[in-house]
PDB file of N, CA, C and O in Angstrom:
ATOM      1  N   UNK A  10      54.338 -23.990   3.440  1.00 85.00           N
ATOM      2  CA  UNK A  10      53.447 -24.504   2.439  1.00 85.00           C
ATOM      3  C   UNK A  10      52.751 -25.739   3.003  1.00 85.00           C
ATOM      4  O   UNK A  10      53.376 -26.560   3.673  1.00 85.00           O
ATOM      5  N   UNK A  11      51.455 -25.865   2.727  1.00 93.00           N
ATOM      6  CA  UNK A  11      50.846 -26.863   2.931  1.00 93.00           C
ATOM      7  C   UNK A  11      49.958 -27.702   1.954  1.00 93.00           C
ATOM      8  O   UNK A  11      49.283 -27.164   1.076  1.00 93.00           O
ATOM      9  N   UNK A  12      49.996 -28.930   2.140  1.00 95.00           N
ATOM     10  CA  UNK A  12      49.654 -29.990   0.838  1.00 95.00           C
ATOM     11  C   UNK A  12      48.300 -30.168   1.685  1.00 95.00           C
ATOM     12  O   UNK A  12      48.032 -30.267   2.883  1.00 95.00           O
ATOM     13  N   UNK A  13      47.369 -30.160   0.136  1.00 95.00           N
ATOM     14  CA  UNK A  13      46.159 -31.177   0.749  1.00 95.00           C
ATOM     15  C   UNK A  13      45.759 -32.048  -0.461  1.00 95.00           C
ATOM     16  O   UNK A  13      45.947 -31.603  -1.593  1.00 95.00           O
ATOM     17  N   UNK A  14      45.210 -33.280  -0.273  1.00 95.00           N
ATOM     18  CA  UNK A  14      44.777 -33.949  -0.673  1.00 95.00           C
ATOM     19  C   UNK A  14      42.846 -33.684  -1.093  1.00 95.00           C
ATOM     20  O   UNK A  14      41.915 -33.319  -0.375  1.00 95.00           O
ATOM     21  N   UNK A  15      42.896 -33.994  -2.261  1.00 94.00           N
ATOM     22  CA  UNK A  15      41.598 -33.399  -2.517  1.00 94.00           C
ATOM     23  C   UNK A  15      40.904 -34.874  -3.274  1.00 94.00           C
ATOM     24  O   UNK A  15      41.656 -35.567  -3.958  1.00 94.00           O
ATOM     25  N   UNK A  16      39.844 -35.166  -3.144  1.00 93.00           N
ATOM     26  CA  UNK A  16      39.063 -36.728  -3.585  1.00 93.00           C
ATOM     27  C   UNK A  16      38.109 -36.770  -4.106  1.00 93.00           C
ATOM     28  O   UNK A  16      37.400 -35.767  -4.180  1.00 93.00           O
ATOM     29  N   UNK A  17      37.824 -37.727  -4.549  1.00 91.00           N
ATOM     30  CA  UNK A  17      35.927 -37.705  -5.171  1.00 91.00           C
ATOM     31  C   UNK A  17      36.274 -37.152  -6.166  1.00 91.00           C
ATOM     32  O   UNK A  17      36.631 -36.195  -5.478  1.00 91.00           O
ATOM     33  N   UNK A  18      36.571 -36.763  -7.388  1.00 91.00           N
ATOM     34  CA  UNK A  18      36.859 -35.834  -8.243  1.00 91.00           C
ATOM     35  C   UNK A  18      36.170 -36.211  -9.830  1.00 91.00           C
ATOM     36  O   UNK A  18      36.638 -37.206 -10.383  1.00 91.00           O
ATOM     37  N   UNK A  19      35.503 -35.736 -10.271  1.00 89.00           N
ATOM     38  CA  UNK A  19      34.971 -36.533 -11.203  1.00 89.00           C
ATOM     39  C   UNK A  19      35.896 -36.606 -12.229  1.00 89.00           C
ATOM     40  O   UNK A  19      36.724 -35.695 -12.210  1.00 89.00           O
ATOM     41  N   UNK A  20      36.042 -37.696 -13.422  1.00 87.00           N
ATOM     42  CA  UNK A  20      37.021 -38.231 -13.891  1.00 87.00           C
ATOM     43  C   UNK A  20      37.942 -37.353 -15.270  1.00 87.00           C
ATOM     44  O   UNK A  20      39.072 -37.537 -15.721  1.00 87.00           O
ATOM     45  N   UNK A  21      36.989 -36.492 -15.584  1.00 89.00           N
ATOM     46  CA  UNK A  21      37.268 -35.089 -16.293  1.00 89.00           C
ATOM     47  C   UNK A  21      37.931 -34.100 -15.808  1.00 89.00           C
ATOM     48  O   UNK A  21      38.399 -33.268 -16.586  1.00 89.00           O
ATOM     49  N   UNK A  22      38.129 -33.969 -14.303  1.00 90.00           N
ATOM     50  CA  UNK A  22      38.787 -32.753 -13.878  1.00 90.00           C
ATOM     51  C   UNK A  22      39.763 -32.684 -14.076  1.00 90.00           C
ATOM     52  O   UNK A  22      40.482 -33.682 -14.120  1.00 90.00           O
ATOM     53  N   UNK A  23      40.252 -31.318 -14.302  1.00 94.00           N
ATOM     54  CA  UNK A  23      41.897 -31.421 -14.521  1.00 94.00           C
ATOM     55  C   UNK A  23      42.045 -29.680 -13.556  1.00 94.00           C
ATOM     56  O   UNK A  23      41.237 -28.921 -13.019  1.00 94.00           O
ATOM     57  N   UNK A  24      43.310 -29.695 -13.734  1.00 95.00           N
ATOM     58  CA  UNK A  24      44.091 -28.501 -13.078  1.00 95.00           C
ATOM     59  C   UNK A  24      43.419 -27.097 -13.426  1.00 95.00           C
ATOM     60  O   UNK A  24      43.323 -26.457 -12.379  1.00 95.00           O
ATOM     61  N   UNK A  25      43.061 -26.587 -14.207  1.00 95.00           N
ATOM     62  CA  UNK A  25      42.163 -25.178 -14.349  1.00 95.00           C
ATOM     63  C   UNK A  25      40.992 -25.363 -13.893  1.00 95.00           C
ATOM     64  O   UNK A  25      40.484 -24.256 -13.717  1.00 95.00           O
ATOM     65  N   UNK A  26      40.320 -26.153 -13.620  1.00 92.00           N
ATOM     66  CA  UNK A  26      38.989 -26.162 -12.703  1.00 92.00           C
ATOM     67  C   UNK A  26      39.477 -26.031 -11.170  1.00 92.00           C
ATOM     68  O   UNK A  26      39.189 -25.252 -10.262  1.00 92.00           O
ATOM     69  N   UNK A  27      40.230 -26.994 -11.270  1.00 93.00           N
ATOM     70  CA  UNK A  27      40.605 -26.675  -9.219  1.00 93.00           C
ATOM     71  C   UNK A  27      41.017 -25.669  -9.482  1.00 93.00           C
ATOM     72  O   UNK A  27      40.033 -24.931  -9.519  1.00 93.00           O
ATOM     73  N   UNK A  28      41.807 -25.157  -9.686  1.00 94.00           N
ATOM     74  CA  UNK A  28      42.184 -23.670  -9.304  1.00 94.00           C
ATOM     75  C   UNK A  28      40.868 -22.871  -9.611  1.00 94.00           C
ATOM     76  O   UNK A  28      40.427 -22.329  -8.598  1.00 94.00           O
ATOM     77  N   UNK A  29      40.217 -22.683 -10.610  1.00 93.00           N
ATOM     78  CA  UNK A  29      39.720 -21.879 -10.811  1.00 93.00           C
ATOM     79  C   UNK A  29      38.302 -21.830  -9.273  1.00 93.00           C
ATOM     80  O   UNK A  29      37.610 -20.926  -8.805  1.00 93.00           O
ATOM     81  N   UNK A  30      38.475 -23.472  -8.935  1.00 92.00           N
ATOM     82  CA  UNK A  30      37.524 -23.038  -7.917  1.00 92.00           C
ATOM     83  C   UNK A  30      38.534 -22.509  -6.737  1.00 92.00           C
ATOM     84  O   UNK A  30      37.875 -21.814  -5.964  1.00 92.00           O
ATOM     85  N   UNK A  31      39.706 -22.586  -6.391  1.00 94.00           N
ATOM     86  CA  UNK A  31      40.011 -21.978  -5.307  1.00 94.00           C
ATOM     87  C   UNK A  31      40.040 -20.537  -5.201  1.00 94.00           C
ATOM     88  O   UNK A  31      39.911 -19.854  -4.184  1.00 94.00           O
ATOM     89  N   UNK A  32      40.309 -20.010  -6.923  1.00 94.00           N
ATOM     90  CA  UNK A  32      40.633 -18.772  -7.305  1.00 94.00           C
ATOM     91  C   UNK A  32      39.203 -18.349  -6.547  1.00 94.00           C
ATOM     92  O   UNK A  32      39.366 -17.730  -5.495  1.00 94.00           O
ATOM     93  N   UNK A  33      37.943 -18.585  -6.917  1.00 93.00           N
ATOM     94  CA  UNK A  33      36.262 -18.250  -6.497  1.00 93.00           C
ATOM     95  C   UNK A  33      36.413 -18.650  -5.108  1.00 93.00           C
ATOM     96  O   UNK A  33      35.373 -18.393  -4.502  1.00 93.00           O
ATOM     97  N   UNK A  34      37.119 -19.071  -4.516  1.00 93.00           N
ATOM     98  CA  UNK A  34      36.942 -18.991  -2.623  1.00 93.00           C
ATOM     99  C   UNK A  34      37.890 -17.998  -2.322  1.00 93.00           C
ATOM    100  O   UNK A  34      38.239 -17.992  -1.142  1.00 93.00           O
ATOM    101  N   UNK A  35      38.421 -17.134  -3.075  1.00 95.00           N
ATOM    102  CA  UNK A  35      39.748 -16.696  -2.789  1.00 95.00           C
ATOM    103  C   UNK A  35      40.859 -17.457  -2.020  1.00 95.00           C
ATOM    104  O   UNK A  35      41.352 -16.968  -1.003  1.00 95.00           O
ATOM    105  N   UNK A  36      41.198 -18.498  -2.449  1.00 95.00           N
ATOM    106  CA  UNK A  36      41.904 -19.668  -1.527  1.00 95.00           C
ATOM    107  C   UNK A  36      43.458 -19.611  -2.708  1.00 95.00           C
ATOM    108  O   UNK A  36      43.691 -19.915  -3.878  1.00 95.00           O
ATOM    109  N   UNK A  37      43.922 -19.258  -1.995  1.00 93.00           N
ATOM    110  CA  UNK A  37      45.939 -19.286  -3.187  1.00 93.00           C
ATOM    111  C   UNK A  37      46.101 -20.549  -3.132  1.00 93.00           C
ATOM    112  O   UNK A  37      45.962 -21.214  -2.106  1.00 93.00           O
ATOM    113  N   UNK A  38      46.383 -20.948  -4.141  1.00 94.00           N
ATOM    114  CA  UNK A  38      47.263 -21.861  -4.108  1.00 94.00           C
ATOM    115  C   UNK A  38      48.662 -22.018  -5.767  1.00 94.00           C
ATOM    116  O   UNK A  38      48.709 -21.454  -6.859  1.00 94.00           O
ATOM    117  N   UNK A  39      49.427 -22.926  -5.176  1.00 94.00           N
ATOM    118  CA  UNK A  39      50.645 -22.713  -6.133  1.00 94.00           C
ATOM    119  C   UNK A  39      50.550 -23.606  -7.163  1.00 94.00           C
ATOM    120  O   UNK A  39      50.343 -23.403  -8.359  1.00 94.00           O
ATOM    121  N   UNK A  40      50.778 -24.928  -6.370  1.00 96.00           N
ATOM    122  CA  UNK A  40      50.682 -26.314  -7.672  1.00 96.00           C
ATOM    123  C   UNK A  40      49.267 -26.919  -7.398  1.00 96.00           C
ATOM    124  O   UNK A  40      48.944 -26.957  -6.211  1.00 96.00           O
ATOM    125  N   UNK A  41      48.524 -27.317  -8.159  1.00 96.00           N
ATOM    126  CA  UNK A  41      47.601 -28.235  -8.366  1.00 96.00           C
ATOM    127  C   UNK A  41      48.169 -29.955  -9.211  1.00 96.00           C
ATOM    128  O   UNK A  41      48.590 -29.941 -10.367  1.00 96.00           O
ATOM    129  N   UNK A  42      48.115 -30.675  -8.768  1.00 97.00           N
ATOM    130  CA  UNK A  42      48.571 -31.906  -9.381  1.00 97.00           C
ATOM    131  C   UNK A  42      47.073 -33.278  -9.425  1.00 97.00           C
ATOM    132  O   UNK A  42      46.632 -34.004  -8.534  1.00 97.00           O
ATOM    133  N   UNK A  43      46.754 -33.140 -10.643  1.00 96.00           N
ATOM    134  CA  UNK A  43      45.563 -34.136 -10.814  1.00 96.00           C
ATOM    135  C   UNK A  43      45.973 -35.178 -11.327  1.00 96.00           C
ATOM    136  O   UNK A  43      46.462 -35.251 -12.454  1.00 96.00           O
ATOM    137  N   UNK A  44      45.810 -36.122 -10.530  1.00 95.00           N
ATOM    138  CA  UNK A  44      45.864 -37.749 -10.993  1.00 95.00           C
ATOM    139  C   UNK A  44      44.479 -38.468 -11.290  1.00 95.00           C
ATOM    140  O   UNK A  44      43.305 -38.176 -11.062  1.00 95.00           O
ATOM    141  N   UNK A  45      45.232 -39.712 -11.996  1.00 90.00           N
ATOM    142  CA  UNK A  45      44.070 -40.246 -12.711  1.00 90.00           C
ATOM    143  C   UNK A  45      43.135 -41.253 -11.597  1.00 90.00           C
ATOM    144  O   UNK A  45      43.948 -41.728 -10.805  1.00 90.00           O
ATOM    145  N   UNK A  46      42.280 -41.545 -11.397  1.00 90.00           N
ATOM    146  CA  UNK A  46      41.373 -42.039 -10.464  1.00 90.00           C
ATOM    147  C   UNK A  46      40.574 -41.123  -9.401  1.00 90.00           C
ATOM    148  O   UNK A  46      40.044 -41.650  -8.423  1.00 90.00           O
ATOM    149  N   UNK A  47      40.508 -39.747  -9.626  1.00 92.00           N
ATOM    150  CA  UNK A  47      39.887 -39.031  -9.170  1.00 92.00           C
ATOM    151  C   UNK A  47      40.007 -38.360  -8.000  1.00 92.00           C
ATOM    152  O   UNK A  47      39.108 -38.268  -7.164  1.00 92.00           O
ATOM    153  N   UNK A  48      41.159 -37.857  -7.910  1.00 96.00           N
ATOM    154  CA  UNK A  48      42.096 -37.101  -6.771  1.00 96.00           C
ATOM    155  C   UNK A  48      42.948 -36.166  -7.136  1.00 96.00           C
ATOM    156  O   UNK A  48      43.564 -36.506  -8.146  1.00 96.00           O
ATOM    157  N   UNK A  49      43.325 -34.818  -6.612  1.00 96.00           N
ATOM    158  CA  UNK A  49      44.681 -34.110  -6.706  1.00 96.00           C
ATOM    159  C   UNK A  49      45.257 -34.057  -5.458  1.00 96.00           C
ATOM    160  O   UNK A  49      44.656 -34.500  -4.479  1.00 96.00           O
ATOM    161  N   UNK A  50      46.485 -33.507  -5.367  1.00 97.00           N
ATOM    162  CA  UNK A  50      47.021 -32.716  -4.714  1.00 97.00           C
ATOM    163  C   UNK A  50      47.421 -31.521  -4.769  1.00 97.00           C
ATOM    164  O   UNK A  50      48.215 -31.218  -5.660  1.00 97.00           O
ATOM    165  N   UNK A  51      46.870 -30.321  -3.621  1.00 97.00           N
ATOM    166  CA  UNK A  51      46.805 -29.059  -3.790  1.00 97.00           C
ATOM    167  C   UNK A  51      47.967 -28.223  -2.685  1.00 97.00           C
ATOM    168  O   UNK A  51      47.889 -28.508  -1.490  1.00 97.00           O
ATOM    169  N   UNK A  52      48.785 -27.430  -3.041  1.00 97.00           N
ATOM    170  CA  UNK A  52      49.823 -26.987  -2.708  1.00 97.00           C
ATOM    171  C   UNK A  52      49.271 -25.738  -2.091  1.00 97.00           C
ATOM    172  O   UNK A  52      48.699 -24.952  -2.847  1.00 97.00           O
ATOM    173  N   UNK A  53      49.339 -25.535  -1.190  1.00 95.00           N
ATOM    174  CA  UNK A  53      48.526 -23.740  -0.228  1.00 95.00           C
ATOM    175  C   UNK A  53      49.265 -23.555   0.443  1.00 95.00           C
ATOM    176  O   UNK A  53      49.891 -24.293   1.203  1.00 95.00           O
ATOM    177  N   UNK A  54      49.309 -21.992   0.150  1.00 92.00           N
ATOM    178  CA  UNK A  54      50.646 -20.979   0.404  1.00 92.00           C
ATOM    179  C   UNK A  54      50.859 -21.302   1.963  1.00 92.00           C
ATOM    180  O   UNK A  54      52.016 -21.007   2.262  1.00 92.00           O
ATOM    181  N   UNK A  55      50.281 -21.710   2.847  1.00 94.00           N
ATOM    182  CA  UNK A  55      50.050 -21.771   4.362  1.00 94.00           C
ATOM    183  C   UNK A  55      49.168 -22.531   5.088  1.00 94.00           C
ATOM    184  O   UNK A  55      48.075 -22.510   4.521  1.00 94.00           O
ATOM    185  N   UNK A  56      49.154 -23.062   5.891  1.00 95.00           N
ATOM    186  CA  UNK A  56      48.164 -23.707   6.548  1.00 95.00           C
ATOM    187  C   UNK A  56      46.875 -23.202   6.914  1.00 95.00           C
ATOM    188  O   UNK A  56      45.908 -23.904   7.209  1.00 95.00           O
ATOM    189  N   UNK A  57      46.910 -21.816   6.878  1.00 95.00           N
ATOM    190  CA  UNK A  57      45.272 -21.429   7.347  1.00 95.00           C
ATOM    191  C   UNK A  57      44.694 -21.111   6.428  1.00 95.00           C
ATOM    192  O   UNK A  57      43.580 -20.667   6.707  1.00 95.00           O
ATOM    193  N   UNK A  58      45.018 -21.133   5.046  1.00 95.00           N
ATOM    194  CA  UNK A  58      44.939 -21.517   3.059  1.00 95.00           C
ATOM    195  C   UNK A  58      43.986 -22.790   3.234  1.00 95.00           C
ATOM    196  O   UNK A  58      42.870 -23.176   2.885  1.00 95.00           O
ATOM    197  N   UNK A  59      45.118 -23.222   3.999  1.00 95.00           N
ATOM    198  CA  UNK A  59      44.262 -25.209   3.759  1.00 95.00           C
ATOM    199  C   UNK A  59      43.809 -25.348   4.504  1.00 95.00           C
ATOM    200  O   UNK A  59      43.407 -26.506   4.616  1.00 95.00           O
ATOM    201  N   UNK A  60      43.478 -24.457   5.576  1.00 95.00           N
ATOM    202  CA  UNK A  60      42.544 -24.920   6.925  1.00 95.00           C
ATOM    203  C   UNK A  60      40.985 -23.972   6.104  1.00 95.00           C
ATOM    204  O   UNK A  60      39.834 -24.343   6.332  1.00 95.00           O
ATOM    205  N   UNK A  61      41.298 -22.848   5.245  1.00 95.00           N
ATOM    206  CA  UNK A  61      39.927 -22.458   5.443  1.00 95.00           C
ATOM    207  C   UNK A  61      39.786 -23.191   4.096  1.00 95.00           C
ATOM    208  O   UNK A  61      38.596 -23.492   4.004  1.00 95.00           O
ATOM    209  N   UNK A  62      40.515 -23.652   2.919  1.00 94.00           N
ATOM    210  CA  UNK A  62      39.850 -24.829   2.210  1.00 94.00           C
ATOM    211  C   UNK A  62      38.727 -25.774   2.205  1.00 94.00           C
ATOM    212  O   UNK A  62      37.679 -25.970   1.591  1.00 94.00           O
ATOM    213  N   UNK A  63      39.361 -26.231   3.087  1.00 94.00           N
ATOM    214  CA  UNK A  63      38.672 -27.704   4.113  1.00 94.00           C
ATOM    215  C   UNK A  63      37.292 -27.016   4.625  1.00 94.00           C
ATOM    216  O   UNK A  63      36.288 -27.694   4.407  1.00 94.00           O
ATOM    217  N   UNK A  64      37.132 -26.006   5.151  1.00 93.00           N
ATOM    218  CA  UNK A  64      35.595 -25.046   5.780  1.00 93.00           C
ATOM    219  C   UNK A  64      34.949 -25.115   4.968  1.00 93.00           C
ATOM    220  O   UNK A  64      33.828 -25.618   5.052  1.00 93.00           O
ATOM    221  N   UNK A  65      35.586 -24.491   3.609  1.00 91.00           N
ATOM    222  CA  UNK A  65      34.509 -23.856   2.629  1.00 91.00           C
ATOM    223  C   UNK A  65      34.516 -24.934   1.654  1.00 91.00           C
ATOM    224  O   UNK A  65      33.351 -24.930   1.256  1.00 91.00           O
ATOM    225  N   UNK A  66      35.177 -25.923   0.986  1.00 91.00           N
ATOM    226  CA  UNK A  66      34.992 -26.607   0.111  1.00 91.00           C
ATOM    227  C   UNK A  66      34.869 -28.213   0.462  1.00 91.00           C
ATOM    228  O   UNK A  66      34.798 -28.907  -0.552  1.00 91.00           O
ATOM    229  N   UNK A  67      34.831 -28.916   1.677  1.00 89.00           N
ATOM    230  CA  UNK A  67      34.679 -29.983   2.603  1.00 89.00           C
ATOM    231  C   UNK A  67      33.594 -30.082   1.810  1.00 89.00           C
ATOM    232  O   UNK A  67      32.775 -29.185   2.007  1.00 89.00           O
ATOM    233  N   UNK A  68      33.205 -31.152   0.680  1.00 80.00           N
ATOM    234  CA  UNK A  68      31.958 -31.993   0.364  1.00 80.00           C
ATOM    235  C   UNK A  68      30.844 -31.027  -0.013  1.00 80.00           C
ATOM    236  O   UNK A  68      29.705 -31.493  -0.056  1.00 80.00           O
ATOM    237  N   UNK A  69      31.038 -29.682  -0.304  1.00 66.00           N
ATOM    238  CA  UNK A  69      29.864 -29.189  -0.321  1.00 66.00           C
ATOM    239  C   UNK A  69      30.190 -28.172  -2.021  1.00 66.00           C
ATOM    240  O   UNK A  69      29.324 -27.373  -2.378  1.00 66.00           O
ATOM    241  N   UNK A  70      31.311 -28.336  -2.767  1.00 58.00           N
ATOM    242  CA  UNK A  70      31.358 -27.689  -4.183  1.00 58.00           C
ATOM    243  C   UNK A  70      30.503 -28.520  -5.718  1.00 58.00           C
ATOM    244  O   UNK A  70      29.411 -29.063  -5.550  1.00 58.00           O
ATOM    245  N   UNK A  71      31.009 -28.506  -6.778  1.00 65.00           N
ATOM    246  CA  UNK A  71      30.670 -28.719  -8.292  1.00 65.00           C
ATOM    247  C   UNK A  71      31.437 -27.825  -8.625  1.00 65.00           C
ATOM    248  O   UNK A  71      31.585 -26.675  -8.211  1.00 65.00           O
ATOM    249  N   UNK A  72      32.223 -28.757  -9.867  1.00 62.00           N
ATOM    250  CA  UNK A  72      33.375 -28.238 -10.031  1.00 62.00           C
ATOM    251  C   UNK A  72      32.629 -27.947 -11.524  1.00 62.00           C
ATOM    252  O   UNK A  72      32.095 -28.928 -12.041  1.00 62.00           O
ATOM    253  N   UNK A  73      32.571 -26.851 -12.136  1.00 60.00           N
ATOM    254  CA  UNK A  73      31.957 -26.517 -13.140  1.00 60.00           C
ATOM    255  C   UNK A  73      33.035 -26.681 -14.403  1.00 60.00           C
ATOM    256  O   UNK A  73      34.016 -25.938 -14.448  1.00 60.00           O
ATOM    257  N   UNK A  74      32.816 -27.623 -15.354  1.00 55.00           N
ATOM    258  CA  UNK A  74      33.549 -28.073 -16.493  1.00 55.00           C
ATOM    259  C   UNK A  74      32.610 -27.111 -17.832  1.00 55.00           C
ATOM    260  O   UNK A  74      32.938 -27.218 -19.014  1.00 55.00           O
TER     261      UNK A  74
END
């Protein structure tokens, strides 16, 4: 399992938006954990989960609320 740290987050997001955007990259993941100041941490089944994360969602999503 691999953790990533996810940032910038606008102050509304919560846990069914991240997933739901990883669910739309096809990207698994297990736990989502959103803290307050505009960050989670994202739990991926494997490292090449969180390596193609980082490709496809690196600064370039909108997290649709």
């Amino acid at each position: 399992m691999s953790k990533l740290y996810v940032g910038n987050l606008p102050s509304d997001c919560n846990e069914s938006a991240l997933r739901q955007l990883f669910q739309d990259h096809n990207l698994s993941c297990t736990t989502i954990l959103v803290k307050r100041g505009g960050y989670a941490f994202v739990d991926c089944t494997d490292q090449s989960v969180a390596d193609r994360a980082i490709d496809k969602l690196n600064g370039e999503f909108k997290i649709n609320r």
